[in-house]
Amino acid sequence: MLIARTVDELRHHLFAFNKPVFVPTMGNLHEGHVNLLRLAKPLGDVTVASIFVNRLQFLPHEDFASYPRTFDSDCQQLQTHGCDVLFAPDESTLYPQPQTFKVQPDPTLADILEGEFRPGFFTGVCTVVLKLFHCVFNGGAGVAVFGQKDYQQQLILKHMVQQLAMPIEIVTGTTTRAPDGLALSSRNGYLSPTERTEAVQLSLALRSLAQAARAAKTTGSLDVAAAENHAMQSLRHRGWQPDYVTLRHAHDLSAVTQLSDQAMVVLGAAKLGTTRLIDNAEV
Ligand code: PAF
């Protein structure tokens, strides 16, 4: 695996290829990232990953400074799983001046859910992803792979490439889960052993609301607001601090007021102790 630290090095390594397939990450790789890499490999003629902890997508009180940085073991995993090129710029390479020019995603998608609780998060994500796309694809075509755990993120990025006429296909990889059902995330490493045992309850709460919505499609109606409140209350009783648990239309994350045949998804975010987890369940 070649490691590029600068944009010139990266472009030099990718010069001879027609269709890069790209897996952007913030490092601290786990089986979820490895599965995205497995999904990516057959989709292009060179597999590229990036590791960059993007300051722009963290609020001042969030975990930018303590975000786990495990570069050597990340490199080993990427190498083992067939990554061809790793782009690992430092901050002064990607942001040589303060990044004042930013990508402003559509507020109807980006200011709700994660965007409501982490204002500016999707501006930070879109800005870095657009910049990474320029570095990797250099204006050409390719494929980029993101995980479904970050449901709203992959939807906004699909919107971005479509609205900005970028010849990049966004492919979404299913969420990888631990044997008990907890969605893999670098932030799971913050959990104490007791919290780790409890952590699966978020995905269970989302799945149970998704099941109720699925059943209600055929058997009758569902009081969506009451079902969402019930899910949040049961998490609160277990000691969680939920930000939201909500049933949404899958294509634009608009609220579901009436059940229909449209695809839906339950999304949730909640804090357990000091660790904030997110997950989702398709209906
Ligand atoms: O999902 C992530 O790890 C990050 O948001 C991403 C897409 C690598 C941008 O920093």
CSV table of C-alpha atoms in Angstrom, one decimal, residues 28-242:
chain,number,residue,atom,x,y,z
A,28,ASN,CA,-9.4,4.2,14.3
A,29,LEU,CA,-10.6,1.6,11.9
A,30,HIS,CA,-12.8,-1.3,12.9
A,31,GLU,CA,-14.6,-4.2,11.1
A,32,GLY,CA,-17.2,-1.7,9.8
A,33,HIS,CA,-14.5,0.2,7.9
A,34,VAL,CA,-13.1,-3.1,6.7
A,35,ASN,CA,-16.5,-4.1,5.3
A,36,LEU,CA,-16.7,-0.8,3.5
A,37,LEU,CA,-13.3,-1.5,1.9
A,38,ARG,CA,-14.4,-5.0,0.9
A,39,LEU,CA,-17.5,-3.5,-0.7
A,40,ALA,CA,-15.4,-0.9,-2.4
A,41,LYS,CA,-12.7,-3.0,-3.9
A,42,PRO,CA,-14.5,-4.5,-6.9
A,43,LEU,CA,-16.1,-1.1,-7.8
A,44,GLY,CA,-13.0,0.6,-9.2
A,45,ASP,CA,-9.5,0.0,-10.6
A,46,VAL,CA,-7.7,1.4,-7.6
A,47,THR,CA,-8.9,1.4,-3.9
A,48,VAL,CA,-8.1,4.5,-2.0
A,49,ALA,CA,-8.8,5.2,1.7
A,50,SER,CA,-8.2,8.4,3.6
A,51,ILE,CA,-7.5,9.0,7.3
A,52,PHE,CA,-8.2,12.6,8.4
A,53,VAL,CA,-9.8,13.7,11.7
A,54,ASN,CA,-11.7,16.7,10.4
A,55,ARG,CA,-11.8,19.6,12.9
A,56,LEU,CA,-14.5,21.3,10.9
A,57,GLN,CA,-17.2,18.8,11.9
A,58,PHE,CA,-16.6,19.0,15.6
A,59,LEU,CA,-18.3,21.5,17.9
A,60,PRO,CA,-15.9,23.2,20.4
A,61,HIS,CA,-17.1,21.0,23.3
A,62,GLU,CA,-16.9,17.8,21.3
A,63,ASP,CA,-14.2,15.1,21.2
A,64,PHE,CA,-11.9,16.4,18.4
A,65,ALA,CA,-8.8,16.4,20.7
A,66,SER,CA,-9.5,13.0,22.2
A,67,TYR,CA,-10.8,11.3,19.1
A,68,PRO,CA,-8.8,8.0,18.9
A,69,ARG,CA,-5.8,8.3,16.6
A,70,THR,CA,-4.4,4.8,15.8
A,71,PHE,CA,-2.4,5.3,12.6
A,72,ASP,CA,-0.1,2.3,12.7
A,73,SER,CA,-2.8,-0.3,13.4
A,74,ASP,CA,-5.1,1.5,10.8
A,75,CYS,CA,-2.3,1.1,8.2
A,76,GLN,CA,-1.9,-2.6,9.0
A,77,GLN,CA,-5.6,-3.2,8.6
A,78,LEU,CA,-5.8,-1.3,5.3
A,79,GLN,CA,-2.8,-3.1,4.0
A,80,THR,CA,-4.3,-6.5,5.0
A,81,HIS,CA,-7.6,-5.8,3.3
A,82,GLY,CA,-6.2,-4.7,0.0
A,83,CYS,CA,-6.2,-0.9,0.1
A,84,ASP,CA,-3.9,0.3,-2.7
A,85,VAL,CA,-3.4,3.9,-1.6
A,86,LEU,CA,-3.9,5.7,1.7
A,87,PHE,CA,-4.2,9.4,1.7
A,88,ALA,CA,-3.3,10.7,5.2
A,89,PRO,CA,-2.8,14.4,5.0
A,90,ASP,CA,-2.0,16.5,8.1
A,91,GLU,CA,-4.1,19.5,8.9
A,92,SER,CA,-1.7,22.0,7.3
A,93,THR,CA,-1.9,20.0,4.0
A,94,LEU,CA,-5.7,19.9,3.8
A,95,TYR,CA,-6.3,23.2,5.5
A,96,PRO,CA,-3.2,25.3,4.7
A,97,GLN,CA,-5.2,28.4,5.5
A,98,PRO,CA,-8.3,28.5,7.8
A,99,GLN,CA,-11.1,26.9,5.7
A,100,THR,CA,-13.4,29.9,5.4
A,101,PHE,CA,-14.9,28.7,2.1
A,102,LYS,CA,-17.4,26.1,3.0
A,103,VAL,CA,-20.1,23.9,1.5
A,104,GLN,CA,-23.5,24.8,2.7
A,105,PRO,CA,-25.9,21.8,2.4
A,106,ASP,CA,-29.6,22.1,2.0
A,107,PRO,CA,-30.9,23.1,5.5
A,108,THR,CA,-34.1,21.0,5.1
A,109,LEU,CA,-31.8,18.0,5.2
A,110,ALA,CA,-28.8,19.3,7.2
A,111,ASP,CA,-30.4,21.3,10.0
A,112,ILE,CA,-32.5,18.5,11.3
A,113,LEU,CA,-31.7,15.5,13.5
A,114,GLU,CA,-27.9,15.4,13.7
A,115,GLY,CA,-27.7,18.9,12.3
A,116,GLU,CA,-30.1,20.2,15.0
A,117,PHE,CA,-28.0,18.7,17.9
A,118,ARG,CA,-24.6,19.3,16.2
A,119,PRO,CA,-25.1,22.6,14.4
A,120,GLY,CA,-22.6,23.0,11.5
A,121,PHE,CA,-21.7,19.3,11.5
A,122,PHE,CA,-22.9,18.7,7.9
A,123,THR,CA,-21.2,21.9,6.6
A,124,GLY,CA,-18.0,20.5,8.1
A,125,VAL,CA,-18.6,17.0,6.6
A,126,CYS,CA,-19.6,18.3,3.1
A,127,THR,CA,-16.6,20.7,3.0
A,128,VAL,CA,-14.0,18.1,3.8
A,129,VAL,CA,-15.6,15.4,1.6
A,130,LEU,CA,-15.8,17.8,-1.4
A,131,LYS,CA,-12.2,18.7,-0.8
A,132,LEU,CA,-11.1,15.0,-0.4
A,133,PHE,CA,-13.1,14.2,-3.6
A,134,HIS,CA,-11.1,16.9,-5.5
A,135,CYS,CA,-7.9,15.4,-4.2
A,136,VAL,CA,-8.7,11.8,-5.1
A,137,PHE,CA,-10.8,12.1,-8.2
A,138,ASN,CA,-9.2,15.3,-9.5
A,139,GLY,CA,-12.4,16.3,-11.3
A,140,GLY,CA,-12.9,12.9,-12.9
A,141,ALA,CA,-15.3,10.1,-12.2
A,142,GLY,CA,-15.3,7.5,-9.5
A,143,VAL,CA,-17.1,5.8,-6.6
A,144,ALA,CA,-17.1,6.7,-2.9
A,145,VAL,CA,-18.3,4.4,-0.2
A,146,PHE,CA,-20.0,5.5,3.1
A,147,GLY,CA,-21.6,3.6,5.9
A,148,GLN,CA,-25.3,3.4,6.5
A,149,LYS,CA,-24.9,4.0,10.3
A,150,ASP,CA,-24.4,7.6,9.3
A,151,TYR,CA,-27.7,7.6,7.5
A,152,GLN,CA,-28.2,11.3,7.2
A,153,GLN,CA,-24.6,11.9,6.2
A,154,GLN,CA,-24.8,9.5,3.2
A,155,LEU,CA,-28.1,11.0,2.1
A,156,ILE,CA,-26.7,14.5,2.2
A,157,LEU,CA,-23.6,13.5,0.3
A,158,LYS,CA,-25.7,11.9,-2.4
A,159,HIS,CA,-27.6,15.2,-2.6
A,160,MET,CA,-24.3,17.1,-2.8
A,161,VAL,CA,-22.9,15.1,-5.8
A,162,GLN,CA,-26.2,15.3,-7.6
A,163,GLN,CA,-26.7,19.0,-7.0
A,164,LEU,CA,-23.1,19.9,-7.9
A,165,ALA,CA,-23.1,17.6,-11.0
A,166,MET,CA,-20.1,15.6,-9.7
A,167,PRO,CA,-19.5,12.4,-11.7
A,168,ILE,CA,-19.2,10.4,-8.5
A,169,GLU,CA,-21.4,7.5,-7.4
A,170,ILE,CA,-22.0,7.3,-3.7
A,171,VAL,CA,-22.5,3.7,-2.5
A,172,THR,CA,-23.8,3.0,0.9
A,173,GLY,CA,-22.6,-0.1,2.9
A,174,THR,CA,-24.8,-1.7,5.5
A,175,THR,CA,-24.0,-1.2,9.1
A,176,THR,CA,-21.7,-3.7,10.7
A,177,ARG,CA,-22.8,-4.8,14.1
A,178,ALA,CA,-21.2,-6.5,17.1
A,179,PRO,CA,-22.7,-10.0,17.9
A,180,ASP,CA,-25.1,-8.4,20.4
A,181,GLY,CA,-26.4,-5.9,17.7
A,182,LEU,CA,-24.5,-2.7,18.7
A,183,ALA,CA,-23.5,-0.8,15.5
A,184,LEU,CA,-19.7,-0.6,15.3
A,185,SER,CA,-18.4,2.9,15.9
A,186,SER,CA,-15.0,4.3,16.9
A,187,ARG,CA,-16.9,6.1,19.8
A,188,ASN,CA,-17.9,2.7,21.3
A,189,GLY,CA,-14.3,2.7,22.6
A,190,TYR,CA,-15.4,5.4,25.1
A,191,LEU,CA,-17.9,3.1,26.8
A,192,SER,CA,-17.2,1.6,30.2
A,193,PRO,CA,-17.8,-2.2,30.4
A,194,THR,CA,-21.2,-1.6,32.0
A,195,GLU,CA,-22.1,1.0,29.4
A,196,ARG,CA,-20.9,-1.4,26.6
A,197,THR,CA,-23.4,-4.0,27.9
A,198,GLU,CA,-26.2,-1.4,27.9
A,199,ALA,CA,-25.3,0.2,24.6
A,200,VAL,CA,-27.3,-2.2,22.4
A,201,GLN,CA,-30.5,-0.9,23.9
A,202,LEU,CA,-30.4,2.0,21.5
A,203,SER,CA,-30.6,-0.2,18.4
A,204,LEU,CA,-33.2,-2.4,20.1
A,205,ALA,CA,-35.4,0.7,20.8
A,206,LEU,CA,-35.1,1.7,17.1
A,207,ARG,CA,-35.8,-1.8,15.9
A,208,SER,CA,-38.8,-2.1,18.0
A,209,LEU,CA,-40.2,1.2,16.6
A,210,ALA,CA,-39.4,0.1,13.1
A,211,GLN,CA,-41.2,-3.2,13.7
A,212,ALA,CA,-44.3,-1.3,15.0
A,213,ALA,CA,-44.3,0.9,11.9
A,214,ARG,CA,-43.9,-2.1,9.7
A,215,ALA,CA,-46.8,-3.9,11.4
A,216,ALA,CA,-49.0,-0.8,11.3
A,217,LYS,CA,-48.6,-0.6,7.5
A,218,THR,CA,-50.8,-3.7,7.2
A,219,THR,CA,-52.7,-3.8,10.5
A,220,GLY,CA,-53.9,-0.3,10.9
A,221,SER,CA,-52.6,3.0,12.2
A,222,LEU,CA,-49.8,4.1,14.5
A,223,ASP,CA,-49.7,7.2,16.7
A,224,VAL,CA,-46.2,8.1,15.5
A,225,ALA,CA,-45.5,10.8,18.1
A,226,ALA,CA,-46.6,8.5,20.9
A,227,ALA,CA,-44.5,5.7,19.7
A,228,GLU,CA,-41.5,8.0,19.3
A,229,ASN,CA,-42.1,9.3,22.9
A,230,HIS,CA,-42.4,5.8,24.2
A,231,ALA,CA,-39.1,4.8,22.7
A,232,MET,CA,-37.3,7.9,24.2
A,233,GLN,CA,-39.0,7.4,27.6
A,234,SER,CA,-37.9,3.8,27.8
A,235,LEU,CA,-34.3,4.8,27.0
A,236,ARG,CA,-34.5,7.6,29.7
A,237,HIS,CA,-35.7,5.0,32.2
A,238,ARG,CA,-32.6,3.0,31.5
A,239,GLY,CA,-30.4,6.0,32.1
A,240,TRP,CA,-29.9,7.3,28.6
A,241,GLN,CA,-30.3,10.9,27.5
A,242,PRO,CA,-31.9,10.7,24.1
